[in-house]
Short mmCIF file of C-alpha atoms in Angstrom, two decimals:
data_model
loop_
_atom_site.label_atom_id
_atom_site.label_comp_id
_atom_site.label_asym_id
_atom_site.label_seq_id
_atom_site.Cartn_x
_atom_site.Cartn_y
_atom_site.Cartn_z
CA UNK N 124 -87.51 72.32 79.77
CA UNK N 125 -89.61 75.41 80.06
CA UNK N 126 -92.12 76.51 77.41
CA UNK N 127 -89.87 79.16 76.11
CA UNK N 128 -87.23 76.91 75.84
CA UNK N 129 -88.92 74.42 74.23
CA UNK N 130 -90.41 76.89 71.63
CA UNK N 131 -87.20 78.37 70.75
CA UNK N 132 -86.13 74.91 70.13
CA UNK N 133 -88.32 73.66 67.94
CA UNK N 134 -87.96 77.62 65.95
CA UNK N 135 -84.34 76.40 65.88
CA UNK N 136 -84.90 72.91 64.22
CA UNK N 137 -87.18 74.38 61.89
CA UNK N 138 -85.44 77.06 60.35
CA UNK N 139 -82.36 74.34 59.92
CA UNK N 140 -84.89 71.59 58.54
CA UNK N 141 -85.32 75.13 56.07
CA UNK N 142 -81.94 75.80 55.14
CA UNK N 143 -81.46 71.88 54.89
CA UNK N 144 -83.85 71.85 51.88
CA UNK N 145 -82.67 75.47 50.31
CA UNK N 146 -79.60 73.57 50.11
CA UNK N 147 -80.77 70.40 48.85
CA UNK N 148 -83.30 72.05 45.71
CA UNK N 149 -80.57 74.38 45.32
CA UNK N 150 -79.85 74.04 41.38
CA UNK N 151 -76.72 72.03 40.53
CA UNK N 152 -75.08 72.74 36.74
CA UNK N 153 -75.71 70.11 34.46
CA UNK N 154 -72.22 68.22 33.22
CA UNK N 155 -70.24 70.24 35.49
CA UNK N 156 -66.59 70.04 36.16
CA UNK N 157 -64.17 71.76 38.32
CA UNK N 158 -62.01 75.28 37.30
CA UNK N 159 -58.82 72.75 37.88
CA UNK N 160 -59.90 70.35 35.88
CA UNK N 161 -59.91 72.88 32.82
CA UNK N 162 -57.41 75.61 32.90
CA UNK N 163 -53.97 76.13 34.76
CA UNK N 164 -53.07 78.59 36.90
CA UNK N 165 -49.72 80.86 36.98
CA UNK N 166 -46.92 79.74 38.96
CA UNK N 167 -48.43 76.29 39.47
CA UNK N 168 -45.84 74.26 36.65
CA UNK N 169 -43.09 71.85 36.16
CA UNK N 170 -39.92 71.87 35.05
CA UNK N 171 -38.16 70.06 32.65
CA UNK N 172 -34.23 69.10 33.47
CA UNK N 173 -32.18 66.45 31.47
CA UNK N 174 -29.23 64.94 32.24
CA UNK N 175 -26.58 62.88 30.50
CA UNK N 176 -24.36 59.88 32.31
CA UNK N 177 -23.35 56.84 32.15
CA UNK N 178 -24.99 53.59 32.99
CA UNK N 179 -23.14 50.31 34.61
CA UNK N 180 -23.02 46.86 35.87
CA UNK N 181 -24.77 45.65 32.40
CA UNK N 182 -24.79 41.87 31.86
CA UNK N 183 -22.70 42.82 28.08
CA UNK N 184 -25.96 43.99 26.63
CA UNK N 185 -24.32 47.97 26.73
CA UNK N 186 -22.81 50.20 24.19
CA UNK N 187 -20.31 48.46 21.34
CA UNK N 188 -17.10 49.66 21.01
CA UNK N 189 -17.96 51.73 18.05
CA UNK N 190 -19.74 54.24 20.83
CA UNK N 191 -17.01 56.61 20.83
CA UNK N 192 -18.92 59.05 23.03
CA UNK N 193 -19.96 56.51 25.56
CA UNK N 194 -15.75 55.78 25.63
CA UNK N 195 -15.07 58.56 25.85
CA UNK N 196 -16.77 59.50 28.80
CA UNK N 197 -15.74 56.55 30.38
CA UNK N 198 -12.51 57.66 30.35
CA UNK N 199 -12.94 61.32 31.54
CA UNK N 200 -15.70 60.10 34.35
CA UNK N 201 -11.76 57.52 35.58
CA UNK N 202 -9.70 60.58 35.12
CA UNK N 203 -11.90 62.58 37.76
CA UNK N 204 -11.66 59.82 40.11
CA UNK N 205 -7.63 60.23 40.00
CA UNK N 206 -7.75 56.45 37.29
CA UNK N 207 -5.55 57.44 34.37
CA UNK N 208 -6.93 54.97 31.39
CA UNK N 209 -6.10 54.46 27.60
CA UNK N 210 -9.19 54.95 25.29
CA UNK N 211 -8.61 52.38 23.67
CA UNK N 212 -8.46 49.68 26.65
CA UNK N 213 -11.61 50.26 27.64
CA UNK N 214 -14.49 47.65 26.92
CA UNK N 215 -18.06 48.86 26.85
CA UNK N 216 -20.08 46.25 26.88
CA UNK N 217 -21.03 46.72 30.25
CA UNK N 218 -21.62 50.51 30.17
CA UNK N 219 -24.42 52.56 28.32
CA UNK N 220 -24.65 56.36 27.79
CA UNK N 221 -28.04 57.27 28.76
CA UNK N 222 -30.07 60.76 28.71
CA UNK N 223 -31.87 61.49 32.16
CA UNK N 224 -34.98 63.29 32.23
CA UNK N 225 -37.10 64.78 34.86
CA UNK N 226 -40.46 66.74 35.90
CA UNK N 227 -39.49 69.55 38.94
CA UNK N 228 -42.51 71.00 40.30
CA UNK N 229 -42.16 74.55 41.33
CA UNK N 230 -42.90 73.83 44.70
CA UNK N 231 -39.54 70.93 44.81
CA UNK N 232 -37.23 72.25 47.85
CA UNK N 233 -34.12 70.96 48.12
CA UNK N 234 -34.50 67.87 49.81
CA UNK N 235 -37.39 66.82 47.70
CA UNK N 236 -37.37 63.53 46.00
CA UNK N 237 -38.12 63.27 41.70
CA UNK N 238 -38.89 60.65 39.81
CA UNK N 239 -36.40 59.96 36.90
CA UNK N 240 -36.39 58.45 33.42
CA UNK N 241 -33.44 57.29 31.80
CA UNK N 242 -33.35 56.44 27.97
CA UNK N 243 -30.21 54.94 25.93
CA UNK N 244 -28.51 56.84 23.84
CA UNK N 245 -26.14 54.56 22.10
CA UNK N 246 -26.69 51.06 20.61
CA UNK N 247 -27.06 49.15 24.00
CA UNK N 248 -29.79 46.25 23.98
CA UNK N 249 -30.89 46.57 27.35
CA UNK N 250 -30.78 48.27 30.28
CA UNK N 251 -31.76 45.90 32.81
CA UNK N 252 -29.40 45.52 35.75
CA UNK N 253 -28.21 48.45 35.16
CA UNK N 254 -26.72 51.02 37.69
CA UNK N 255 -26.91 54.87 37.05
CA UNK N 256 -23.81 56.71 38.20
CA UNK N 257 -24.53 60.31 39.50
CA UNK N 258 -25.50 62.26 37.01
CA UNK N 259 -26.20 66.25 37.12
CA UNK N 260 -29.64 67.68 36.30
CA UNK N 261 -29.86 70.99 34.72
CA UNK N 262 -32.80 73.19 33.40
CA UNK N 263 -33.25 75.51 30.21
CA UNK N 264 -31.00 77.94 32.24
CA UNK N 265 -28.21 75.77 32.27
CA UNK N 266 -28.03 75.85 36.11
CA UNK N 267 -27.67 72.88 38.26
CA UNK N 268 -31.05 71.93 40.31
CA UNK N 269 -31.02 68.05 40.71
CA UNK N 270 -28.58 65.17 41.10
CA UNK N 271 -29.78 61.30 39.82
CA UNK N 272 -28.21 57.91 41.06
CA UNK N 273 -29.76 54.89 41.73
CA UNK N 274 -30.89 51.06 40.41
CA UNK N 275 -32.89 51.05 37.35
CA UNK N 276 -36.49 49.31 37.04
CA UNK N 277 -36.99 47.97 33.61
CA UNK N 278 -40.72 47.23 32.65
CA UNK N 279 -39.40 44.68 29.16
CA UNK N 280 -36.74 42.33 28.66
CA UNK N 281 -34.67 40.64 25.82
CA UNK N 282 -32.98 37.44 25.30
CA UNK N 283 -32.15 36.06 22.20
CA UNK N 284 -29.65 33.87 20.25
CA UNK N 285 -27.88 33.51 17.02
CA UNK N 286 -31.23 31.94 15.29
CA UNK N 287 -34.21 33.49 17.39
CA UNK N 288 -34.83 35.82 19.74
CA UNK N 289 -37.57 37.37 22.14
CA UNK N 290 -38.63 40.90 23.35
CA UNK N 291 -40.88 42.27 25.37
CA UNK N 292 -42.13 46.18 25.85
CA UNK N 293 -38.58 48.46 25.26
CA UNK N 294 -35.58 47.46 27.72
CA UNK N 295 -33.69 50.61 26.71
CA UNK N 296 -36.13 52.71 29.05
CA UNK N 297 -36.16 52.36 32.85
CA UNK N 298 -37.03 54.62 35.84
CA UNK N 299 -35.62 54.95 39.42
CA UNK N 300 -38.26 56.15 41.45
CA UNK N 301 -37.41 58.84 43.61
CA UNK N 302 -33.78 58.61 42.07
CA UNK N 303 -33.18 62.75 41.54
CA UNK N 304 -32.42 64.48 44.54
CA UNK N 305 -33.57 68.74 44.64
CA UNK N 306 -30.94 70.71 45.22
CA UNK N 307 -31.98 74.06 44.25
CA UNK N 308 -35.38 75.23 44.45
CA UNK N 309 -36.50 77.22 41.93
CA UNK N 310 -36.38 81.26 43.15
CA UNK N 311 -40.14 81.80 42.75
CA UNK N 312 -42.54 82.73 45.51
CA UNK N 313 -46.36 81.48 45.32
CA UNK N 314 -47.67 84.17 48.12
CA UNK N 315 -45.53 87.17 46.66
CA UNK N 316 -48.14 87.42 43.32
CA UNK N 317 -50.43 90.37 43.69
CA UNK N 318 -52.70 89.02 40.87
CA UNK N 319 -53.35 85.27 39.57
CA UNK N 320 -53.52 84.34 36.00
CA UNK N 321 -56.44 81.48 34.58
CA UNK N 322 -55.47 79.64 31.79
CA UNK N 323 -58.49 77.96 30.04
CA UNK N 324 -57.24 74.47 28.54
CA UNK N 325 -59.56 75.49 25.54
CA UNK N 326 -60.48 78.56 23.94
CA UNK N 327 -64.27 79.73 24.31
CA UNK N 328 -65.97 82.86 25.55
CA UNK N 329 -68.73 81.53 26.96
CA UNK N 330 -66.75 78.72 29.17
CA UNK N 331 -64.62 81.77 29.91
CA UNK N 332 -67.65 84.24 31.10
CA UNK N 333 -68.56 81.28 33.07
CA UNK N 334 -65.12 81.16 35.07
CA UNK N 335 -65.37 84.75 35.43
CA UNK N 336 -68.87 84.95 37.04
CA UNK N 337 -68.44 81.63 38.98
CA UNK N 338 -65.22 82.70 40.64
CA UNK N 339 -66.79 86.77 41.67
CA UNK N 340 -69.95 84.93 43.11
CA UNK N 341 -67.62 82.55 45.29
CA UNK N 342 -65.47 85.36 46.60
CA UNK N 343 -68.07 88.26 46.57
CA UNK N 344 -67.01 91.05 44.42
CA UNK N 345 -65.67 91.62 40.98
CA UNK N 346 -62.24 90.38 41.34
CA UNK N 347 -61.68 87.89 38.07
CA UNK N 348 -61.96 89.72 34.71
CA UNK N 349 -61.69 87.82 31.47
CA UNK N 350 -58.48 89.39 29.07
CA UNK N 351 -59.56 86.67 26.36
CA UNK N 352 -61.00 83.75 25.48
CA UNK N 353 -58.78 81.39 27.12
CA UNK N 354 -57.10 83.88 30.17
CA UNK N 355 -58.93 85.08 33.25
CA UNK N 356 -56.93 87.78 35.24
CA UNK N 357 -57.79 87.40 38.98
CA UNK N 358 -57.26 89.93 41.69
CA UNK N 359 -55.83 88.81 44.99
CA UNK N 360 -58.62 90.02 47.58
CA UNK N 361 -57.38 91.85 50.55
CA UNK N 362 -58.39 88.76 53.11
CA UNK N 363 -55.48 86.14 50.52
CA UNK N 364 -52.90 88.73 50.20
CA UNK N 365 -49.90 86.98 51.43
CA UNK N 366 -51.78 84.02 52.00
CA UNK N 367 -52.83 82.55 48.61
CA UNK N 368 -53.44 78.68 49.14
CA UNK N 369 -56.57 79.06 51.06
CA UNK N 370 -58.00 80.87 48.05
CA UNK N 371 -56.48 78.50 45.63
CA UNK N 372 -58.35 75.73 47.11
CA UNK N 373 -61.72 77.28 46.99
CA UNK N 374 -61.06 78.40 43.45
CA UNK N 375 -59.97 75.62 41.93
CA UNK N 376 -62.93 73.62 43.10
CA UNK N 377 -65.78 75.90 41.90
CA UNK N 378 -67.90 74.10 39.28
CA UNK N 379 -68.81 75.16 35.62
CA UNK N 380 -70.52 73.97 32.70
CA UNK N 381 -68.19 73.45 30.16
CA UNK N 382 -69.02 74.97 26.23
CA UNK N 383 -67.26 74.82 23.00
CA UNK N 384 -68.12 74.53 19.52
CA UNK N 385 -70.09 71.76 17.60
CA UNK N 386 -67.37 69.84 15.91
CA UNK N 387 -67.31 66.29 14.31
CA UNK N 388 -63.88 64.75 14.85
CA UNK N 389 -63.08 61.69 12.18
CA UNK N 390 -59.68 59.46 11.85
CA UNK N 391 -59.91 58.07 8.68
CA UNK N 392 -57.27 55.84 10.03
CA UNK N 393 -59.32 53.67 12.26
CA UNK N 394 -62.85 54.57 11.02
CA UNK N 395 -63.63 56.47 14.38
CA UNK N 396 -66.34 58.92 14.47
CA UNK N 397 -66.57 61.32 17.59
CA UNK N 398 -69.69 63.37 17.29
CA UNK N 399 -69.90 67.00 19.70
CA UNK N 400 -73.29 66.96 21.98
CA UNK N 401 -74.45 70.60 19.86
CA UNK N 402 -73.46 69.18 16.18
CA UNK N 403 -77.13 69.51 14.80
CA UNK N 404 -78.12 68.10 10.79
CA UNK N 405 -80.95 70.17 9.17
CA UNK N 406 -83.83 67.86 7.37
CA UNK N 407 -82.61 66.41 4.60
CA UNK N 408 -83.48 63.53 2.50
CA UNK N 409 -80.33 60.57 2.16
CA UNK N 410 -79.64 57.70 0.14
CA UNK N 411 -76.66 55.88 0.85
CA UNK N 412 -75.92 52.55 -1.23
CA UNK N 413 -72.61 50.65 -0.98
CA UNK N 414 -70.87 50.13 -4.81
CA UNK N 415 -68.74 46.66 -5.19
CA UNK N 416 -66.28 45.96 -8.14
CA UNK N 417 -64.43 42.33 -7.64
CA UNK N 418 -61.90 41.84 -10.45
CA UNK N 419 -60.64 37.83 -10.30
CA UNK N 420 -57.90 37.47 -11.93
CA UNK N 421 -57.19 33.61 -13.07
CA UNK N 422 -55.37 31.39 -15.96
CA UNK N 423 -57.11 28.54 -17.80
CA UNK N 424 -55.89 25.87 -20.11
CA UNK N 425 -56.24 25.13 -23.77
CA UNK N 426 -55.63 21.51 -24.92
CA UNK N 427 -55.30 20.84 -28.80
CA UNK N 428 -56.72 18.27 -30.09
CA UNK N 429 -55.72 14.85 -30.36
CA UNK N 430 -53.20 13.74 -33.02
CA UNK N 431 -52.76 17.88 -34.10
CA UNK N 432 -49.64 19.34 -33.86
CA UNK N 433 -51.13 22.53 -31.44
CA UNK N 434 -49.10 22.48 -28.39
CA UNK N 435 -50.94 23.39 -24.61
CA UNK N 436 -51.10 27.04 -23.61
CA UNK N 437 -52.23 29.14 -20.72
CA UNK N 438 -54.90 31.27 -21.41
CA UNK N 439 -56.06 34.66 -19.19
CA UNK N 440 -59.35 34.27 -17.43
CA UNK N 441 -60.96 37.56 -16.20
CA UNK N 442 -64.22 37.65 -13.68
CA UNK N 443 -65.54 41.03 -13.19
CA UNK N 444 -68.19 40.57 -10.34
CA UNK N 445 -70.25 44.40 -9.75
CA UNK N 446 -72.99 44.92 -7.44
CA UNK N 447 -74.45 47.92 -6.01
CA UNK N 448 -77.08 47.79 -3.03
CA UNK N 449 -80.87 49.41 -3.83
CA UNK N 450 -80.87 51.92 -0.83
CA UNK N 451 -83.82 53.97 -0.76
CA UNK N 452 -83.86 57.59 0.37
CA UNK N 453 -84.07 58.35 4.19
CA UNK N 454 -84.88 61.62 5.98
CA UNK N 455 -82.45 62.50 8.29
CA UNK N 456 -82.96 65.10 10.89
CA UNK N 457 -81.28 65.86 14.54
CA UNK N 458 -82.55 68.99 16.81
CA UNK N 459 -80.64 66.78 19.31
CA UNK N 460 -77.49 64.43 19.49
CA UNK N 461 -79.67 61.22 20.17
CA UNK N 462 -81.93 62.08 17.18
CA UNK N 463 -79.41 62.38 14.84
CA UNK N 464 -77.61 59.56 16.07
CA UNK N 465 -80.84 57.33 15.84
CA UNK N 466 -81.12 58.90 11.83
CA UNK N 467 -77.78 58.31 10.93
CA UNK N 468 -78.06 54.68 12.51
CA UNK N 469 -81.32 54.01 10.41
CA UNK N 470 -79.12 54.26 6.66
CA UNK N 471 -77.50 50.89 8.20
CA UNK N 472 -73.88 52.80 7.17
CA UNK N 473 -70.83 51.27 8.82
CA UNK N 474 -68.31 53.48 10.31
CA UNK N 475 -66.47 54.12 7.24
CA UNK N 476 -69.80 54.67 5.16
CA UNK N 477 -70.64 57.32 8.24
CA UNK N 478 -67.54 59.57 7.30
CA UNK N 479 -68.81 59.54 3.54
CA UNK N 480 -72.31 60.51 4.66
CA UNK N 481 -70.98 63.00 7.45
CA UNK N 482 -68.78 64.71 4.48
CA UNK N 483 -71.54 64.67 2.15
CA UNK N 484 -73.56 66.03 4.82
CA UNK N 485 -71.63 69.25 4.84
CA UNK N 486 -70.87 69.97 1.73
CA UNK N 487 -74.83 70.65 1.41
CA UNK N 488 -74.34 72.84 4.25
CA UNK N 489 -76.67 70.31 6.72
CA UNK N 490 -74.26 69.55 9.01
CA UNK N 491 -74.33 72.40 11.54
CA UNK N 492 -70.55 71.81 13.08
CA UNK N 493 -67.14 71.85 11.84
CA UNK N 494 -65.61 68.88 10.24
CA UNK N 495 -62.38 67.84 11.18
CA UNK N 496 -59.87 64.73 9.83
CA UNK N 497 -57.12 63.31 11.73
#
């Protein structure tokens, strides 16, 4: 290797070794997430069909013969197989009317294998065993896009006698895996959009700017504009037009910091408290002190004396037991959510106590966030 050529090499490695640490200090957003990971985008959806048909080969744990509609279409599902039946002959007890649902992507071609739930719909007791006889799917349109048949997989059982019996999870829901079969696809065509609509899975402007300025800098000109605070219109650049997954996958994994609102979230149910990383207290000075009030309730006995003519009787006892804890006052302050986590912890409040304190907290307009009870 020549001088020249060895100089130009080491320029070479140099300038990478360069753009090796550009790309290494290069800032990274703190608590990012992908654009997938928060807001949908148009034409990428299920659909919902539903189904109803007839379950068999059930050990006698299917409909009673009260289930008029499951006899019923017993009867008519014979009759289209050329089997001329009474109602009335038939036994149920082996059969189940079920309702069959289903998620169809847009992107299902017929062909394309669904996963299917079926759910009882009469007074069967379990499904297990059971058979599902084809069944047609249909959507909200009322057109045909799926057919389901197949063996049931129940995840719970039952068993059970005149004097006892056992159950486990719900044996009146099962699945067939791959048991719906596409056959039409719904008429929609991913490539044929001329513009691409963002919807945010929450409402906030400044998550929204975010999207907006994240997705121009990736593809190099002002194509997304924000319409709201939740919807991001994007225009389909020249180089995608006709083409769109390419740009779909670079989209969907550009990275954002995530905003919203300082909120406190409390179930009273449970005792849960769910505090927001910006929910900020102001300085303030609390005293929390637990109040107790134990009413015991009891009977006691009076005995007359000996040789009287007084006769035993019960007599009420009542214990009223009160106490009230000495709490002293406490300043409470958070600029951030560790501080006012660590001043909240130091009033020794449990859980419950904490959703007093928090409510207190904002009626005297110190609790910078928005309350909320589930």
């Amino acid at each position: 290797m020549n001088p020249i050529q060895r100089t130009l090499t080491r320029t070479a490695l140099y300038g990478f070794g360069i753009l090796l640490l550009v790309a290494f200090l290069a800032p990274v957003p703190a608590h990012a997430v992908r654009i997938k990971d928060i807001a949908t985008f148009s034409g990428v959806r299920d659909n919902q069909l539903v189904g109803y048909g007839l379950v068999v080969g059930l050990a006698g744990t299917g409909d009673k013969k009260d289930s008029t509609f499951t006899m019923r279409s017993m009867a008519n599902m014979l009759e289209n197989m050329g089997v001329s039946v009474e109602q009335s002959q038939l036994k149920p007890k082996n059969v189940a009317s079920v309702m069959i649902t289903v998620r169809m992507p847009v992107s299902a071609k017929p062909g394309t294998k669904l996963d299917v739930t079926v759910s009882s719909l009469g007074d069967a007791t379990s499904l297990l065993g059971g058979v599902l006889i084809q069944t047609p799917l249909t959507g909200v349109d009322g057109k045909i896009y799926a057919l389901a048949q197949g063996n049931l997989v129940i995840g719970g059982f039952s068993a059970g006698g005149s004097a006892a019996s056992a159950q486990k999870n719900i044996p009146t829901v099962g699945l067939i895996p791959g048991g719906a079969i596409v056959e039409r696809a719904v008429p929609f065509k991913f490539n044929d959009q001329d513009k691409l609509v963002l919807s945010m899975n929450a409402a906030d402007f400044t998550t929204t700017n975010q999207v907006v300025d994240r997705v121009n800098n990736v593809l190099g000109g002002t194509f997304a504009s924000a319409l709201d605070a939740s919807t991001v219109e994007l225009r389909i650049p020249p180089d995608f037009i006709g083409n769109m997954v390419p740009l779909m996958a670079s989209i969907e994994n550009v990275e954002v910091t995530p905003d919203s609102a300082a909120r406190v979230v409390v179930d009273e149910k449970t005792g849960t408290v769910v505090l927001g990383r910006d929910v900020r207290i102001s300085r303030v000075a609390v005293a929390h002190g637990n109040l107790q009030v134990v009413v015991a309730e009891g009977m006691d006995v009076s005995q007359p004396g000996p040789f009287s003519s007084g006769t035993t009787v019960a007599t009420p006892q009542t214990d009223v037991n009160i106490r009230e804890e000495q709490r002293n006052l406490n300043i409470v302050e958070g600029a951030t959510l560790q501080e006012m986590v660590d001043g909240l912890n130091s009033l020794g409040a449990t859980p419950r106590d904490l959703i007093s304190i928090l409510r207190a907290l904002k009626a005297a307009g110190a609790l910078h966030a928005s309350l909320e009870v589930i």
